[in-house]
Amino acid sequence: MSLEKKNGYRKNFSLSVTFIVLISILFILSLFLAFNYSKKSIENEFVSEKVNVLEESIKSYSEFFQNKMPEVSYYNGFLDSATASKFVDTVMVKFPFVDKVMFYDSEVKNVPVRDGVNVGQLSIGPKSIFQFGKNVNPDSVKLFSEQERRSFRVDDDFNSMALKLVRFIDQLDTASVPTQEELFTNFSVVLSNKITYLNIPRREDLKVYKQMLQSKLNPAPVYQQDMLVFHLNPKKIKIINTRPLLYQIIRVEPLTYDPIDTSDENINTEIALPGAFSDFKLYFTSSKSYIKKEIFIYFMPIALVLLLVYGVLLLVAFLIYRNLNVNSKMFKLQYDFVNNLTHEFKTPVSVIKIAGNNIKSAAVLSLKEQQLYSKILDEEADKLNGLMNKLLAFTQIENKAIILNQEEVNIEDFIESTIESHTLKHPDFVMTYEVVGFKTFITDPVLLGSLFDNLAENAYKYSNPGNKRLNISAKLIKGVLVFRFADKGIGIPSSELNNIFKKFFRIQNEYNQMGSVGLGLAFCKELVNFMQGEITVKSKVGLGTEFKIVLPFNN
């Protein structure tokens, strides 16, 4: 049976180890897959997140193009150089990518102009031309005027915008209202790094422009138009890196830019800029070591979750193994208990049976034989009765099924009675005692007697021949009773001291090979607890053991 139990224990241990190995392999594999997933995710984000960077970085350009630039139309063509200069200053402060602005203070006439565009009876020409910018010399602000003609020729920016206006007027259906989108599209020209914008005339003015295009009006009208050419520098776009842990370097480069360094140590991606910056792109560069930091930031929460799951599985494995181990030990204890209890019952039953057979088979029994058999039957019956009473009392105490009797006990008489019964039973047992501080107290004499008897029996049983000694001390100390049972026995190993009060537990030694069920000290523990006391032990192997019992003093 012990071999089967041993193999069962090994089987449980092997299953636990196999389970731990499997979940460890699964954990390592999960970490590997999680890391690869994190790496792929960050690499995909490196490609996709550039759109967010672009959107954030060109917000100022979009605001300039959609909101700030159309403010020119609010002046209805009556901008002068001073007002234009202030307007340009506000633009350059808020939008640093605007390098320079050309301002054309223009007129639409019904008579030909020398500098400008003449189509049919419609003429468009500048009265004056100014340029504004941080790097513009004050002497170069004014470039042209009708009064002071210089060697300045009206450039293609003006002519192309004037021709676009003429085409729009020529195709204009005066019966319908053009949409804002149509007006904005026809009154602006977007080129590389440059936007030309002409203030949008009122609808009534556009109708007059169409008449002027087709015929000469009398008197000949003159209308004011303002045109501004914004020169942009894409290098001055403020790049907003929405993922600083992902993108190490972001810069504006021409679309044709191709890096000379094509090292595998870096990861690159790019995205084209819109509108007037369409000849340029945002160029993103990060080293692989830099990207690894972001990968680990992404990976760590996943790894912690996996580690938590792994820890829970390990805990489950430990609890299962401990439960199996405890069950195995409990099975062994119960097996030993049943085995020893059977032996305890079997021995007196066998003796009683032998004695009965001898009486039955004997024709005549002498008085001496009758007395011998009577004594044998009486002693063995007492053993059986005592064992049954101990088991019954143990069960009753555990289940709180008995009532604690309160009787006055003379401690000296009680101890002397205990000593007498044990020395009669064991003539080589030397027992002494001392009482200090009290003579009587209230307690349950039956339970106290069982406690004393068990401790005395243990002291005798676990002492070497010739050294079977026990000293019982009873003292009243600070309002409580302290009993000490000190023997000179074989002692208890320190590793076993925490287990000796457990049910069915037996220390493996030569004295426990037969005849012990592991209930004696557990029974003492339950007795003391039931009597609202406390029991402790201290022992040294080879020198002896002392049990200390503390009980409440009732007098």
PDB file of N, CA and C in Angstrom, residues 373-408:
ATOM      1  N   TYR A 373      -7.892 -15.225  34.630  1.00  0.00           N
ATOM      2  CA  TYR A 373      -8.717 -14.938  33.451  1.00  0.00           C
ATOM      3  C   TYR A 373      -9.638 -13.744  33.688  1.00  0.00           C
ATOM      4  N   SER A 374     -10.139 -13.647  34.903  1.00  0.00           N
ATOM      5  CA  SER A 374     -10.997 -12.496  35.222  1.00  0.00           C
ATOM      6  C   SER A 374     -10.235 -11.180  35.076  1.00  0.00           C
ATOM      7  N   LYS A 375      -8.995 -11.190  35.588  1.00  0.00           N
ATOM      8  CA  LYS A 375      -8.169  -9.982  35.498  1.00  0.00           C
ATOM      9  C   LYS A 375      -7.881  -9.623  34.036  1.00  0.00           C
ATOM     10  N   ILE A 376      -7.565 -10.679  33.276  1.00  0.00           N
ATOM     11  CA  ILE A 376      -7.258 -10.438  31.854  1.00  0.00           C
ATOM     12  C   ILE A 376      -8.470  -9.860  31.129  1.00  0.00           C
ATOM     13  N   LEU A 377      -9.630 -10.499  31.362  1.00  0.00           N
ATOM     14  CA  LEU A 377     -10.841 -10.019  30.695  1.00  0.00           C
ATOM     15  C   LEU A 377     -11.200  -8.601  31.131  1.00  0.00           C
ATOM     16  N   ASP A 378     -11.003  -8.329  32.426  1.00  0.00           N
ATOM     17  CA  ASP A 378     -11.328  -7.005  32.952  1.00  0.00           C
ATOM     18  C   ASP A 378     -10.407  -5.936  32.368  1.00  0.00           C
ATOM     19  N   GLU A 379      -9.085  -6.228  32.326  1.00  0.00           N
ATOM     20  CA  GLU A 379      -8.112  -5.245  31.794  1.00  0.00           C
ATOM     21  C   GLU A 379      -8.349  -4.974  30.300  1.00  0.00           C
ATOM     22  N   GLU A 380      -8.583  -6.058  29.553  1.00  0.00           N
ATOM     23  CA  GLU A 380      -8.772  -5.868  28.110  1.00  0.00           C
ATOM     24  C   GLU A 380     -10.090  -5.143  27.816  1.00  0.00           C
ATOM     25  N   ALA A 381     -11.092  -5.432  28.610  1.00  0.00           N
ATOM     26  CA  ALA A 381     -12.363  -4.725  28.452  1.00  0.00           C
ATOM     27  C   ALA A 381     -12.189  -3.241  28.766  1.00  0.00           C
ATOM     28  N   ASP A 382     -11.369  -2.926  29.813  1.00  0.00           N
ATOM     29  CA  ASP A 382     -11.077  -1.530  30.151  1.00  0.00           C
ATOM     30  C   ASP A 382     -10.354  -0.829  29.013  1.00  0.00           C
ATOM     31  N   LYS A 383      -9.430  -1.561  28.343  1.00  0.00           N
ATOM     32  CA  LYS A 383      -8.712  -0.966  27.213  1.00  0.00           C
ATOM     33  C   LYS A 383      -9.686  -0.597  26.091  1.00  0.00           C
ATOM     34  N   LEU A 384     -10.576  -1.564  25.792  1.00  0.00           N
ATOM     35  CA  LEU A 384     -11.553  -1.302  24.741  1.00  0.00           C
ATOM     36  C   LEU A 384     -12.470  -0.136  25.119  1.00  0.00           C
ATOM     37  N   ASN A 385     -12.908  -0.153  26.368  1.00  0.00           N
ATOM     38  CA  ASN A 385     -13.798   0.896  26.849  1.00  0.00           C
ATOM     39  C   ASN A 385     -13.102   2.261  26.834  1.00  0.00           C
ATOM     40  N   GLY A 386     -11.829   2.292  27.256  1.00  0.00           N
ATOM     41  CA  GLY A 386     -11.075   3.546  27.278  1.00  0.00           C
ATOM     42  C   GLY A 386     -10.875   4.106  25.879  1.00  0.00           C
ATOM     43  N   LEU A 387     -10.556   3.198  24.925  1.00  0.00           N
ATOM     44  CA  LEU A 387     -10.356   3.636  23.549  1.00  0.00           C
ATOM     45  C   LEU A 387     -11.653   4.188  22.963  1.00  0.00           C
ATOM     46  N   MET A 388     -12.752   3.487  23.219  1.00  0.00           N
ATOM     47  CA  MET A 388     -14.036   3.967  22.721  1.00  0.00           C
ATOM     48  C   MET A 388     -14.431   5.293  23.363  1.00  0.00           C
ATOM     49  N   ASN A 389     -14.182   5.414  24.665  1.00  0.00           N
ATOM     50  CA  ASN A 389     -14.511   6.652  25.368  1.00  0.00           C
ATOM     51  C   ASN A 389     -13.704   7.837  24.827  1.00  0.00           C
ATOM     52  N   LYS A 390     -12.409   7.557  24.527  1.00  0.00           N
ATOM     53  CA  LYS A 390     -11.551   8.638  23.997  1.00  0.00           C
ATOM     54  C   LYS A 390     -12.069   9.125  22.643  1.00  0.00           C
ATOM     55  N   LEU A 391     -12.410   8.163  21.781  1.00  0.00           N
ATOM     56  CA  LEU A 391     -12.934   8.541  20.468  1.00  0.00           C
ATOM     57  C   LEU A 391     -14.258   9.292  20.597  1.00  0.00           C
ATOM     58  N   LEU A 392     -15.113   8.803  21.486  1.00  0.00           N
ATOM     59  CA  LEU A 392     -16.411   9.443  21.672  1.00  0.00           C
ATOM     60  C   LEU A 392     -16.249  10.846  22.261  1.00  0.00           C
ATOM     61  N   ALA A 393     -15.378  10.941  23.282  1.00  0.00           N
ATOM     62  CA  ALA A 393     -15.156  12.246  23.924  1.00  0.00           C
ATOM     63  C   ALA A 393     -14.553  13.236  22.930  1.00  0.00           C
ATOM     64  N   PHE A 394     -13.607  12.746  22.119  1.00  0.00           N
ATOM     65  CA  PHE A 394     -12.962  13.600  21.130  1.00  0.00           C
ATOM     66  C   PHE A 394     -14.026  14.183  20.179  1.00  0.00           C
ATOM     67  N   THR A 395     -14.898  13.323  19.684  1.00  0.00           N
ATOM     68  CA  THR A 395     -15.950  13.753  18.757  1.00  0.00           C
ATOM     69  C   THR A 395     -16.905  14.731  19.433  1.00  0.00           C
ATOM     70  N   GLN A 396     -17.258  14.454  20.695  1.00  0.00           N
ATOM     71  CA  GLN A 396     -18.187  15.319  21.410  1.00  0.00           C
ATOM     72  C   GLN A 396     -17.576  16.702  21.677  1.00  0.00           C
ATOM     73  N   ILE A 397     -16.283  16.687  22.038  1.00  0.00           N
ATOM     74  CA  ILE A 397     -15.615  17.965  22.309  1.00  0.00           C
ATOM     75  C   ILE A 397     -15.506  18.791  21.032  1.00  0.00           C
ATOM     76  N   GLU A 398     -15.124  18.130  19.937  1.00  0.00           N
ATOM     77  CA  GLU A 398     -14.999  18.843  18.652  1.00  0.00           C
ATOM     78  C   GLU A 398     -16.329  19.478  18.256  1.00  0.00           C
ATOM     79  N   ASN A 399     -17.402  18.777  18.482  1.00  0.00           N
ATOM     80  CA  ASN A 399     -18.727  19.250  18.071  1.00  0.00           C
ATOM     81  C   ASN A 399     -19.444  20.015  19.179  1.00  0.00           C
ATOM     82  N   LYS A 400     -18.732  20.285  20.289  1.00  0.00           N
ATOM     83  CA  LYS A 400     -19.310  21.027  21.417  1.00  0.00           C
ATOM     84  C   LYS A 400     -20.612  20.367  21.904  1.00  0.00           C
ATOM     85  N   ALA A 401     -20.552  19.032  21.970  1.00  0.00           N
ATOM     86  CA  ALA A 401     -21.768  18.270  22.323  1.00  0.00           C
ATOM     87  C   ALA A 401     -21.803  17.883  23.797  1.00  0.00           C
ATOM     88  N   ILE A 402     -20.833  18.312  24.607  1.00  0.00           N
ATOM     89  CA  ILE A 402     -20.836  18.000  26.047  1.00  0.00           C
ATOM     90  C   ILE A 402     -20.827  19.293  26.831  1.00  0.00           C
ATOM     91  N   ILE A 403     -21.226  19.191  28.078  1.00  0.00           N
ATOM     92  CA  ILE A 403     -21.300  20.354  28.960  1.00  0.00           C
ATOM     93  C   ILE A 403     -20.143  20.283  29.952  1.00  0.00           C
ATOM     94  N   LEU A 404     -19.486  21.407  30.166  1.00  0.00           N
ATOM     95  CA  LEU A 404     -18.367  21.465  31.103  1.00  0.00           C
ATOM     96  C   LEU A 404     -18.917  21.489  32.538  1.00  0.00           C
ATOM     97  N   ASN A 405     -18.620  20.417  33.288  1.00  0.00           N
ATOM     98  CA  ASN A 405     -19.054  20.364  34.687  1.00  0.00           C
ATOM     99  C   ASN A 405     -18.185  21.259  35.546  1.00  0.00           C
ATOM    100  N   GLN A 406     -18.781  21.847  36.578  1.00  0.00           N
ATOM    101  CA  GLN A 406     -18.052  22.734  37.478  1.00  0.00           C
ATOM    102  C   GLN A 406     -18.054  22.132  38.887  1.00  0.00           C
ATOM    103  N   GLU A 407     -16.911  21.567  39.269  1.00  0.00           N
ATOM    104  CA  GLU A 407     -16.762  20.973  40.596  1.00  0.00           C
ATOM    105  C   GLU A 407     -15.481  21.486  41.230  1.00  0.00           C
ATOM    106  N   GLU A 408     -15.509  21.544  42.576  1.00  0.00           N
ATOM    107  CA  GLU A 408     -14.308  21.982  43.283  1.00  0.00           C
ATOM    108  C   GLU A 408     -13.335  20.800  43.378  1.00  0.00           C
TER     109      GLU A 408
END
